[in-house]
Tab-separated table of C-alpha atoms and ligand atoms in Angstrom:
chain	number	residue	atom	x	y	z
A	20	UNK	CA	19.991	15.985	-2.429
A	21	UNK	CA	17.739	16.454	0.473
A	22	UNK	CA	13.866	16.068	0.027
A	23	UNK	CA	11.188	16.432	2.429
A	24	UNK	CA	7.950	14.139	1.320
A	25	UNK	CA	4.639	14.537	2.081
A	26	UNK	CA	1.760	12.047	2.017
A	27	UNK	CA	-1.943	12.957	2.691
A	28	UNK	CA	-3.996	10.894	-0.134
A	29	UNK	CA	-6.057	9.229	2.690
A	30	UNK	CA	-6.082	8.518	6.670
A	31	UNK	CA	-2.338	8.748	7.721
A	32	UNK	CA	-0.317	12.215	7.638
A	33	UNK	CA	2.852	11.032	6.563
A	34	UNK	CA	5.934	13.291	6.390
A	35	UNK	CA	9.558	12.910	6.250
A	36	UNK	CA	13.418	13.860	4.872
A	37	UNK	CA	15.544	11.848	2.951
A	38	UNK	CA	18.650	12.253	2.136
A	39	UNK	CA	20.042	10.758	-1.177
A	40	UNK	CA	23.581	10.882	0.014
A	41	UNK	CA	22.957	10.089	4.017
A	42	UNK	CA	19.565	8.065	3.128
A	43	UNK	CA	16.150	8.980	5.917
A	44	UNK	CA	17.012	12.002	8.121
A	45	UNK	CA	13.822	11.843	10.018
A	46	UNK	CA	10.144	10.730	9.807
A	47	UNK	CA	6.687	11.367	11.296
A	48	UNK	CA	3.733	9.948	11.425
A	49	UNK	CA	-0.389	10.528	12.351
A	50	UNK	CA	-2.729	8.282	11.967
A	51	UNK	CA	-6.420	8.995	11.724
A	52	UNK	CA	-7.742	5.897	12.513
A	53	UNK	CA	-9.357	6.793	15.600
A	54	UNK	CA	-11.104	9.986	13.842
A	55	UNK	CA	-13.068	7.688	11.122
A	56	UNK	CA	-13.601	4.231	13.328
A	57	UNK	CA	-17.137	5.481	14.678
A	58	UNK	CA	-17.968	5.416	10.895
A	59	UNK	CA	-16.665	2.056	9.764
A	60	UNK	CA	-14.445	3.921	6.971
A	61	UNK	CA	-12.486	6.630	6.222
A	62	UNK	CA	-14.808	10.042	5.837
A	63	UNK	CA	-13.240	12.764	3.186
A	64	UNK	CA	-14.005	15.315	4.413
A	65	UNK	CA	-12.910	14.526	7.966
A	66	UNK	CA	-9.555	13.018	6.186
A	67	UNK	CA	-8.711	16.616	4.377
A	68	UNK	CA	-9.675	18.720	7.605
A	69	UNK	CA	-7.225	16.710	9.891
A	70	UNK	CA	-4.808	16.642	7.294
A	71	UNK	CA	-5.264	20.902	7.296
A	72	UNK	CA	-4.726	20.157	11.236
A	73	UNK	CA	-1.534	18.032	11.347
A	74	UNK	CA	0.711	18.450	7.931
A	75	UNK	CA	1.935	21.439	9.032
A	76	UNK	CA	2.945	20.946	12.708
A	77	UNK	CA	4.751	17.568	11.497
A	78	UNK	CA	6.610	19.184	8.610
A	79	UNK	CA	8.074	21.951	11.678
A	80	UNK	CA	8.945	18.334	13.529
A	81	UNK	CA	10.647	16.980	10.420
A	82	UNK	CA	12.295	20.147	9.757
A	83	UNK	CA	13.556	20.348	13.166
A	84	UNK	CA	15.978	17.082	12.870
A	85	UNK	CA	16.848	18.433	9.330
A	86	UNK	CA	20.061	20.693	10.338
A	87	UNK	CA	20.691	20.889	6.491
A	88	UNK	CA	18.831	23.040	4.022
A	89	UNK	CA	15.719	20.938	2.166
A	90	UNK	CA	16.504	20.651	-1.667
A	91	UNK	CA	13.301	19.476	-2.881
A	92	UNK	CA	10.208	18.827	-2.183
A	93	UNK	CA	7.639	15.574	-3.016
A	94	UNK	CA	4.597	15.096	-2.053
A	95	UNK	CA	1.564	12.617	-3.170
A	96	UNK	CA	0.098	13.824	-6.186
A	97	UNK	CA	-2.763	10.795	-6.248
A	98	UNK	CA	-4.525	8.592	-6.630
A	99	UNK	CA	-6.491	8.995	-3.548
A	100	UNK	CA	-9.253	11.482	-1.710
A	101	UNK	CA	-9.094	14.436	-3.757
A	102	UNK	CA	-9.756	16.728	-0.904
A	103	UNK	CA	-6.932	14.813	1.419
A	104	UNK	CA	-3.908	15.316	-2.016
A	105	UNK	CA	-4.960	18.907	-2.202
A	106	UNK	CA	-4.206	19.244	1.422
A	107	UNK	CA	-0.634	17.542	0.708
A	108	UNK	CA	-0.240	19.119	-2.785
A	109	UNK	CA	-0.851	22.755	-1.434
A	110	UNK	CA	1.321	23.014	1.137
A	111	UNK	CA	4.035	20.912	-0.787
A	112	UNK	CA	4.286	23.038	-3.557
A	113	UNK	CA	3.827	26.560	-1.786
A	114	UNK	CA	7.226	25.413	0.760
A	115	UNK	CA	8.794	24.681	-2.715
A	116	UNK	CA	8.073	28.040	-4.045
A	117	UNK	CA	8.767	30.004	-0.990
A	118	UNK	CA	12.570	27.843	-0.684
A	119	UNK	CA	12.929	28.105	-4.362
A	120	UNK	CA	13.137	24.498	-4.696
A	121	UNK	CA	11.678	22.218	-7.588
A	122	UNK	CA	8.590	20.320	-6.557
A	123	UNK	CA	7.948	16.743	-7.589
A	124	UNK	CA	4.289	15.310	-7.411
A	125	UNK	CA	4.647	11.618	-7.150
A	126	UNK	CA	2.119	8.731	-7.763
A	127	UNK	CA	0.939	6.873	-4.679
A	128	UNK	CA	1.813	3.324	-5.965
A	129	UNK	CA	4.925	4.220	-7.449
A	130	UNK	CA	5.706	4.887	-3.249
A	131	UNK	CA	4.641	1.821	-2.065
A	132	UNK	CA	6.679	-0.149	-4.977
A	133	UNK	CA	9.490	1.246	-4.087
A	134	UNK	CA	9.632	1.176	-0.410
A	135	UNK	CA	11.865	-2.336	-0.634
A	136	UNK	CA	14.449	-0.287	-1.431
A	137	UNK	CA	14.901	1.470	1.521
A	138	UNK	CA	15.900	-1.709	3.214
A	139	UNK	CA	19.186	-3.571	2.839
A	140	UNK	CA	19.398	-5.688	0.394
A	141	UNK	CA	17.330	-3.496	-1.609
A	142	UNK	CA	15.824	-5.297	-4.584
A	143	UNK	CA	17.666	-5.029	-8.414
A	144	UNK	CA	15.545	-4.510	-11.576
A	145	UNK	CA	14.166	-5.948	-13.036
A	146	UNK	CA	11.255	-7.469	-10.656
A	147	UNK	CA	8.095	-8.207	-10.226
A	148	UNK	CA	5.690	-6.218	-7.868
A	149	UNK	CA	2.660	-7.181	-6.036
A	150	UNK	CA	0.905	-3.936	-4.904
A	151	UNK	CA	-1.608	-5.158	-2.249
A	152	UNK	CA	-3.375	-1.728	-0.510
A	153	UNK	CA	-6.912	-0.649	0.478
A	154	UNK	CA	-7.290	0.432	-2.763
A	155	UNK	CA	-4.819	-1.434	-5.163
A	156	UNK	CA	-4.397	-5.511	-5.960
A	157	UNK	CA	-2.255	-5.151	-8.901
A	158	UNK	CA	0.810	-7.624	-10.627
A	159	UNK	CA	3.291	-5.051	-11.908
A	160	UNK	CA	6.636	-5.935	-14.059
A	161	UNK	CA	9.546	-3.398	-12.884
A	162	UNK	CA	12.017	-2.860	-15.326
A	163	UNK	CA	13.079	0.570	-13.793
A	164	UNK	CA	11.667	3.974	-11.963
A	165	UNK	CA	8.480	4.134	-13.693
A	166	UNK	CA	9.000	1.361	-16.409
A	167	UNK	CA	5.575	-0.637	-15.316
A	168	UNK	CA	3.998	-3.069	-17.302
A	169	UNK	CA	0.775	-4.431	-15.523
A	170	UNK	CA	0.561	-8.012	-15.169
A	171	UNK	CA	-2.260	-8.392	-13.301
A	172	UNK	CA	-5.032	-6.442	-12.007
A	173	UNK	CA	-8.026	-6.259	-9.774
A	174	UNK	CA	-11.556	-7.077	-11.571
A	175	UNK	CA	-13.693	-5.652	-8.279
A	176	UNK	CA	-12.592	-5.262	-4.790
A	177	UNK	CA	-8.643	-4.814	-3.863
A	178	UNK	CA	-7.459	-7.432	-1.503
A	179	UNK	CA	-6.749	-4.039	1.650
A	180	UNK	CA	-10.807	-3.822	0.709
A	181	UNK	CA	-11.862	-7.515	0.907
A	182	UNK	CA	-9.918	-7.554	4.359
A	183	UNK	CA	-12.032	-4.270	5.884
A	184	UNK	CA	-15.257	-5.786	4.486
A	185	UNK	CA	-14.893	-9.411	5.703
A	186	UNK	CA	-13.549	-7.723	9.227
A	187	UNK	CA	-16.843	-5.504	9.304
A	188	UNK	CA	-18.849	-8.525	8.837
A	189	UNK	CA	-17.282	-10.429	11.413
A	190	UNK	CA	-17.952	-6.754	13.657
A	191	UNK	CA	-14.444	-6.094	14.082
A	192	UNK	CA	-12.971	-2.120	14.031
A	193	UNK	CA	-11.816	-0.643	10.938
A	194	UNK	CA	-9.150	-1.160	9.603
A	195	UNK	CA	-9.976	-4.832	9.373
A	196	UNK	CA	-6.675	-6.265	8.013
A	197	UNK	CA	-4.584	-6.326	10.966
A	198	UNK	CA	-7.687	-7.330	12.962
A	199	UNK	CA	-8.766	-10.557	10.859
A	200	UNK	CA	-4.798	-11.217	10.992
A	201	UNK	CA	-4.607	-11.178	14.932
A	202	UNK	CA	-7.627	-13.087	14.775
A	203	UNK	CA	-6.573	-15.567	12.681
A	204	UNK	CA	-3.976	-16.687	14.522
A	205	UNK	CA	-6.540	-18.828	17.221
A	206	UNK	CA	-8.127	-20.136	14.456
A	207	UNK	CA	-8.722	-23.488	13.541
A	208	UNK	CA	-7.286	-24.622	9.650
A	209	UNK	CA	-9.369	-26.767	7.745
A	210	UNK	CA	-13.089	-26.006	9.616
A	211	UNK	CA	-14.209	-24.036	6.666
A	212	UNK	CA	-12.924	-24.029	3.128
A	213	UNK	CA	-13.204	-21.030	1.206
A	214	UNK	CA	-12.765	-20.466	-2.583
A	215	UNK	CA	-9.475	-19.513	-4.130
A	216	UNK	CA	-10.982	-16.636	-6.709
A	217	UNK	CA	-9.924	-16.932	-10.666
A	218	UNK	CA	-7.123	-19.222	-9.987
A	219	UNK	CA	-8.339	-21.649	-12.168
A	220	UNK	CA	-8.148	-20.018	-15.611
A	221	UNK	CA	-4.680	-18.772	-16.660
A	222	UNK	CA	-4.186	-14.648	-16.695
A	223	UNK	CA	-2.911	-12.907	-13.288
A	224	UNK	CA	-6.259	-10.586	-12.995
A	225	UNK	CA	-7.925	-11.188	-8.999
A	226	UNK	CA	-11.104	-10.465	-8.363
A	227	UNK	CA	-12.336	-10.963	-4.245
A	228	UNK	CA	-16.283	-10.132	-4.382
A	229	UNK	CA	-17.345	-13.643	-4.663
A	230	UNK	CA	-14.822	-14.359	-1.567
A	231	UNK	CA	-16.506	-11.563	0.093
A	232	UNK	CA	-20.273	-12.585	-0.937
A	233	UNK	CA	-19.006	-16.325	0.335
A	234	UNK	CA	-17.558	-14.684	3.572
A	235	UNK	CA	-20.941	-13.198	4.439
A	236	UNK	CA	-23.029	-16.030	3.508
A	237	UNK	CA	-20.752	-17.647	6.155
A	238	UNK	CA	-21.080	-16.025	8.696
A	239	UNK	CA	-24.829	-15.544	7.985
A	240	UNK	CA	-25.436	-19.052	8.403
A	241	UNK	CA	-23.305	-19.530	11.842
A	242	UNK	CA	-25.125	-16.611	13.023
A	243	UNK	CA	-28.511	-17.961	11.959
A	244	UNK	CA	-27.602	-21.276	13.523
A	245	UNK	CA	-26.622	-19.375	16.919
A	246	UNK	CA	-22.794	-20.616	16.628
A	247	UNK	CA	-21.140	-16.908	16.003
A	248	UNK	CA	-19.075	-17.399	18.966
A	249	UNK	CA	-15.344	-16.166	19.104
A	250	UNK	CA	-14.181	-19.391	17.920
A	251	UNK	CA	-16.248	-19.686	14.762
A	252	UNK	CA	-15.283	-16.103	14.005
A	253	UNK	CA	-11.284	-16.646	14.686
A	254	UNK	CA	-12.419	-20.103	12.324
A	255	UNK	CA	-13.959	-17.880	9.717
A	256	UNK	CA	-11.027	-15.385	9.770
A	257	UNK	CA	-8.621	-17.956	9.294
A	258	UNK	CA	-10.444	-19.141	6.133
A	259	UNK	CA	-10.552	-16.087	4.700
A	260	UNK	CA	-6.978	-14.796	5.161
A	261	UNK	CA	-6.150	-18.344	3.935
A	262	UNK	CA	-7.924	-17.592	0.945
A	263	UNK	CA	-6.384	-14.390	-0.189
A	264	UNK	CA	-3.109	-15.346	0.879
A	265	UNK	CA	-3.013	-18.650	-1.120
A	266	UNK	CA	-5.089	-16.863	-4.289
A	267	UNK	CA	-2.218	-13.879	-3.992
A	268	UNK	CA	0.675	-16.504	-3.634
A	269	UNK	CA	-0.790	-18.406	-6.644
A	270	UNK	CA	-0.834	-15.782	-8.915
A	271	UNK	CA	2.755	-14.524	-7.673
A	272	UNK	CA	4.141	-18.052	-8.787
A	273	UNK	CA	2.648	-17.510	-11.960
A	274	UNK	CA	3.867	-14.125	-12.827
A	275	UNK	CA	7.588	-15.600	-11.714
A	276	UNK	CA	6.986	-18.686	-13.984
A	277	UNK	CA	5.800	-16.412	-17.163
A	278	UNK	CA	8.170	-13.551	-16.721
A	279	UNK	CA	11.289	-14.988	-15.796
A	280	UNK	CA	11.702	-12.646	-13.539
A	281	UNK	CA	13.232	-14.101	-10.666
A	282	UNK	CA	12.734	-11.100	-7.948
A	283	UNK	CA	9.413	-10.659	-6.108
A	284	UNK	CA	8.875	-7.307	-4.099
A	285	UNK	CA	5.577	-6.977	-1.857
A	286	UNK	CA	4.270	-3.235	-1.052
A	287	UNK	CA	1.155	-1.473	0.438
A	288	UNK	CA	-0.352	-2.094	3.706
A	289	UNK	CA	-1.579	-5.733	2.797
A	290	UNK	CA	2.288	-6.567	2.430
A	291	UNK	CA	2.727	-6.426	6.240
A	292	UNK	CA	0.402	-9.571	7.039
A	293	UNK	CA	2.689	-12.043	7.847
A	294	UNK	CA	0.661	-15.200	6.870
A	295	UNK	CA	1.220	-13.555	3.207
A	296	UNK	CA	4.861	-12.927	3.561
A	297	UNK	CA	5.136	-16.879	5.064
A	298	UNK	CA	3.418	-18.490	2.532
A	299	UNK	CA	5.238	-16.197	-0.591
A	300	UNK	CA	8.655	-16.882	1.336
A	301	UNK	CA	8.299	-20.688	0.825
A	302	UNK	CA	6.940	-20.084	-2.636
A	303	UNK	CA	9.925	-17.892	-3.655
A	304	UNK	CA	12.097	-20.659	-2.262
A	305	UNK	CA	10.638	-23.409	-4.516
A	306	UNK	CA	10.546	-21.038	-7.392
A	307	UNK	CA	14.276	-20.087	-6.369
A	308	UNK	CA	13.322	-16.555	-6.483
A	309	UNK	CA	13.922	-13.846	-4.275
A	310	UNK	CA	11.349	-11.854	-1.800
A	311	UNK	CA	11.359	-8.742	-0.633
A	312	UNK	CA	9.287	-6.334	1.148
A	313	UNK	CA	9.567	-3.242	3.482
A	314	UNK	CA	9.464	-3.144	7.616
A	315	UNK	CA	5.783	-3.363	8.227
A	316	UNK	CA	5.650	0.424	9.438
A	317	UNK	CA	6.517	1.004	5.433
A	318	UNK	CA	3.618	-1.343	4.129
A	319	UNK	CA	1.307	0.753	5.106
A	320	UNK	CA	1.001	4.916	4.326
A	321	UNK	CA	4.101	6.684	5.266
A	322	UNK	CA	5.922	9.847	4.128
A	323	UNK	CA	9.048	8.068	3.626
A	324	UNK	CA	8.289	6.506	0.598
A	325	UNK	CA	7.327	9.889	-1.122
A	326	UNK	CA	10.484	11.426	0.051
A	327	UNK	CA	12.346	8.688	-1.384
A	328	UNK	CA	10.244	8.340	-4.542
A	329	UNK	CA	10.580	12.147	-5.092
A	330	UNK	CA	14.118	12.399	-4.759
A	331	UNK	CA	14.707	9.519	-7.301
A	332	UNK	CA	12.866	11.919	-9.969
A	333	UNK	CA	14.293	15.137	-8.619
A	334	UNK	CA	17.907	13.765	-8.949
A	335	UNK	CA	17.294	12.712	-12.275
A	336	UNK	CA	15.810	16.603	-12.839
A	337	UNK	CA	12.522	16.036	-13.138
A	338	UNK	CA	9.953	18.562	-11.659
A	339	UNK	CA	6.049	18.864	-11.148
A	340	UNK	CA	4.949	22.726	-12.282
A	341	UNK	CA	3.509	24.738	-9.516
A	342	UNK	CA	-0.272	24.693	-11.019
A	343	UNK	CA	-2.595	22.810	-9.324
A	344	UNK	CA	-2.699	19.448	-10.313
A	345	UNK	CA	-3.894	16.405	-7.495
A	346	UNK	CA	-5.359	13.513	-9.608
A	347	UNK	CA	-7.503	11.458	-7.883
A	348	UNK	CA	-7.581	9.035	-10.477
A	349	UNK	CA	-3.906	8.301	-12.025
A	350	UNK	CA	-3.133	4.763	-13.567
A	351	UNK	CA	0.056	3.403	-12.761
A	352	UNK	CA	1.377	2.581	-16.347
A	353	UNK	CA	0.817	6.350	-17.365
A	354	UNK	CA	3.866	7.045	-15.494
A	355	UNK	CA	7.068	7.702	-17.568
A	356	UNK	CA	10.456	6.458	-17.257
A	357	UNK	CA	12.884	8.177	-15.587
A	358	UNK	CA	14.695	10.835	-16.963
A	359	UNK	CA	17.784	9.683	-18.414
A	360	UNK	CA	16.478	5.999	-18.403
B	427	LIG	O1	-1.288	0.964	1.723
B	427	LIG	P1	-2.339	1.294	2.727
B	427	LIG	O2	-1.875	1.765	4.074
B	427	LIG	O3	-3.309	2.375	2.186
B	427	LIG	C1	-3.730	2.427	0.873
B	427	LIG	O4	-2.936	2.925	0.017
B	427	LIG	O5	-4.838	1.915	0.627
B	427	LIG	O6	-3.246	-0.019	2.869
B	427	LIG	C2	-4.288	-0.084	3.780
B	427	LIG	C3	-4.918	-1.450	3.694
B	427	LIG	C4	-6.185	-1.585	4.531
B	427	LIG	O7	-7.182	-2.174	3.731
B	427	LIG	C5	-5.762	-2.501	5.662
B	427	LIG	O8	-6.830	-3.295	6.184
B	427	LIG	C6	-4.719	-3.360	5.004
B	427	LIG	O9	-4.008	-2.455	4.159
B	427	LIG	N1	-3.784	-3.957	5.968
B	427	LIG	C7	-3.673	-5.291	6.173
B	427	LIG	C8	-2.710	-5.458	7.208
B	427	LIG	N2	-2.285	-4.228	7.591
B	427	LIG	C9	-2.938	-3.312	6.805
B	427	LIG	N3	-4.288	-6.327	5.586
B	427	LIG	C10	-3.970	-7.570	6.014
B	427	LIG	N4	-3.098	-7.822	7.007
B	427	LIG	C11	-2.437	-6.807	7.625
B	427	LIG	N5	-1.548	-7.065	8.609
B	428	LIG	ZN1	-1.171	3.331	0.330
């Protein structure tokens, strides 16, 4: 079966085919970073009229390296910005009615978790996901396509969030992950400590405001004492990457001790940061677990995942009806198991 996917829930176009016999045909990719960095964040409105803009002339790109006819068609259904997934969702489920084709609106997250299995080895069932995004911190048992059980959630802030925040107040560029990461790297361990949120009562819930609220006090006081240079801020980065990556790795060994569950995927655009996929390798290894997690271009927002998501529940001849239907809001565990499962 051959499925083009379509993602549009925020600031990256994301299209692609997949092929469940001949696995990705072709992919492609727009960001809109450098529409919404003047603003700090990503703006709706801005988000849904590029997405009008691009989806299209990528899908013709897609379609191009596609010599065989398009069986299905996926795109994301939510959560996300309702005006972006009605972009996505529109012109997803018109193709599929003017091809004849069943469409298949798939959850965001359910994407991300299973982007490790587009790489080789691809992770088993059952395992344990941690869903790290801009928008998502969550501990999820996997027992099968969409047999979730959530460990382990976020209380306030996700850990994608806590990254763009802290970056902001250190006045680096949205999106601040991969640019407290880079700066990281020249900073100094041990010069500032910071807190290690909720790791000291038992349960696998995060929560990162305090970290953030400790962050800016930080940095408030260096600045106040004039010593903001680069190397208190690469000092101050460090700390704080430390910090999520040791509270995430804590919890991970947990969830692994409590479940059983000896198999540990990583997904969502917080996965790529390679301090966190150090430290979880070397906790896997003491655990004698198993880690895996997708190239870093499918960490982050990608039509590939949909496509692949999609086809899983088209194959097992499941379908999304043609009304409208985006949901902006759409918890994880409301999804149902497979067909057939
Ligand atoms: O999965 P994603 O692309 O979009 C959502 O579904 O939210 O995740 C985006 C988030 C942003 O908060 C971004 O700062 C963060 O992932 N991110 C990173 C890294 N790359 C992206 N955070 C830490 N380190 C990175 N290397
Ligand atoms: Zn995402």
């Amino acid at each position: 079966m051959r499925v083009l996917g379509i993602e549009t829930s925020c600031e990256e176009t994301g299209v692609a085919v997949y092929d469940s016999e001949q696995g990705l045909i072709s992919e492609a990719l727009f960001s809109q970073i450098d529409l919404h960095i003047e603003y700090g964040g990503v703006v709706p409105e801005l988000a849904s009229r590029d997405h009008v803009r691009k989806t299209i002339p990528l899908i013709k790109q897609v379609l191009a390296d596609s010599k065989e006819p398009i069986d299905g068609v996926a795109y994301t259904q939510g959560p996300g910005l309702m005006g972006a997934l009605m972009v996505g969702s529109a012109i997803g489920r018109s193709l599929a009615m003017a091809w004849g084709v069943p469409a298949i609106g798939v959850h965001h997250m359910e994407g991300h978790l299973l982007a490790p299995m587009l790489e080789n080895p691809a992770p088993q069932f059952p395992f344990i996901a941690l869903l790290v995004s801009g928008g998502h911190t969550q501990l999820v048992d996997v027992r099968g396509i969409g047999q979730y059980r959530l460990l382990g959630d976020s209380l306030d802030d996700a850990a994608g969030e806590a990254f763009d925040k802290a970056a902001k107040m250190l006045g680096l560029p949205y999106p601040g992950g991969p640019q407290i990461a880079k700066l990281a790297t020249s900073g100094t361990p041990g010069r500032f400590k910071f807190p290690r949120p909720m790791t000291n009562r038992p349960g696998l819930d995060f929560s990162f405001s305090g970290l953030k609220t400790f962050t800016l006090n930080t940095v408030a006081a260096e600045r106040e004492k004039g010593s903001l240079d680069t190397q208190t801020q690469a000092d101050i980065a460090f700390a704080f990457e430390d910090a999520v990556v040791d509270t995430l790795t804590i919890k991970c060994r947990r969830a692994i001790r409590e479940t059983g569950i000896s198999s540990l995927i990583i997904a969502g655009g917080v996965s790529a940061n390679t301090a966190l996929r150090a430290k979880l390798a070397s906790m896997v290894k003491d655990e004698n677990a198993t880690l895996y997690y997708p190239r870093p271009e499918y960490c982050t927002d990608n039509g590939v995942m949909i496509a692949y998501a999609g086809c899983q529940r088209l194959l097992a001849g499941e379908h999304t009806s043609l009304q409208f239907n985006a949901k902006p809001r759409w918890p994880l565990e409301d999804l149902a198991p497979l067909s057939g499962d």
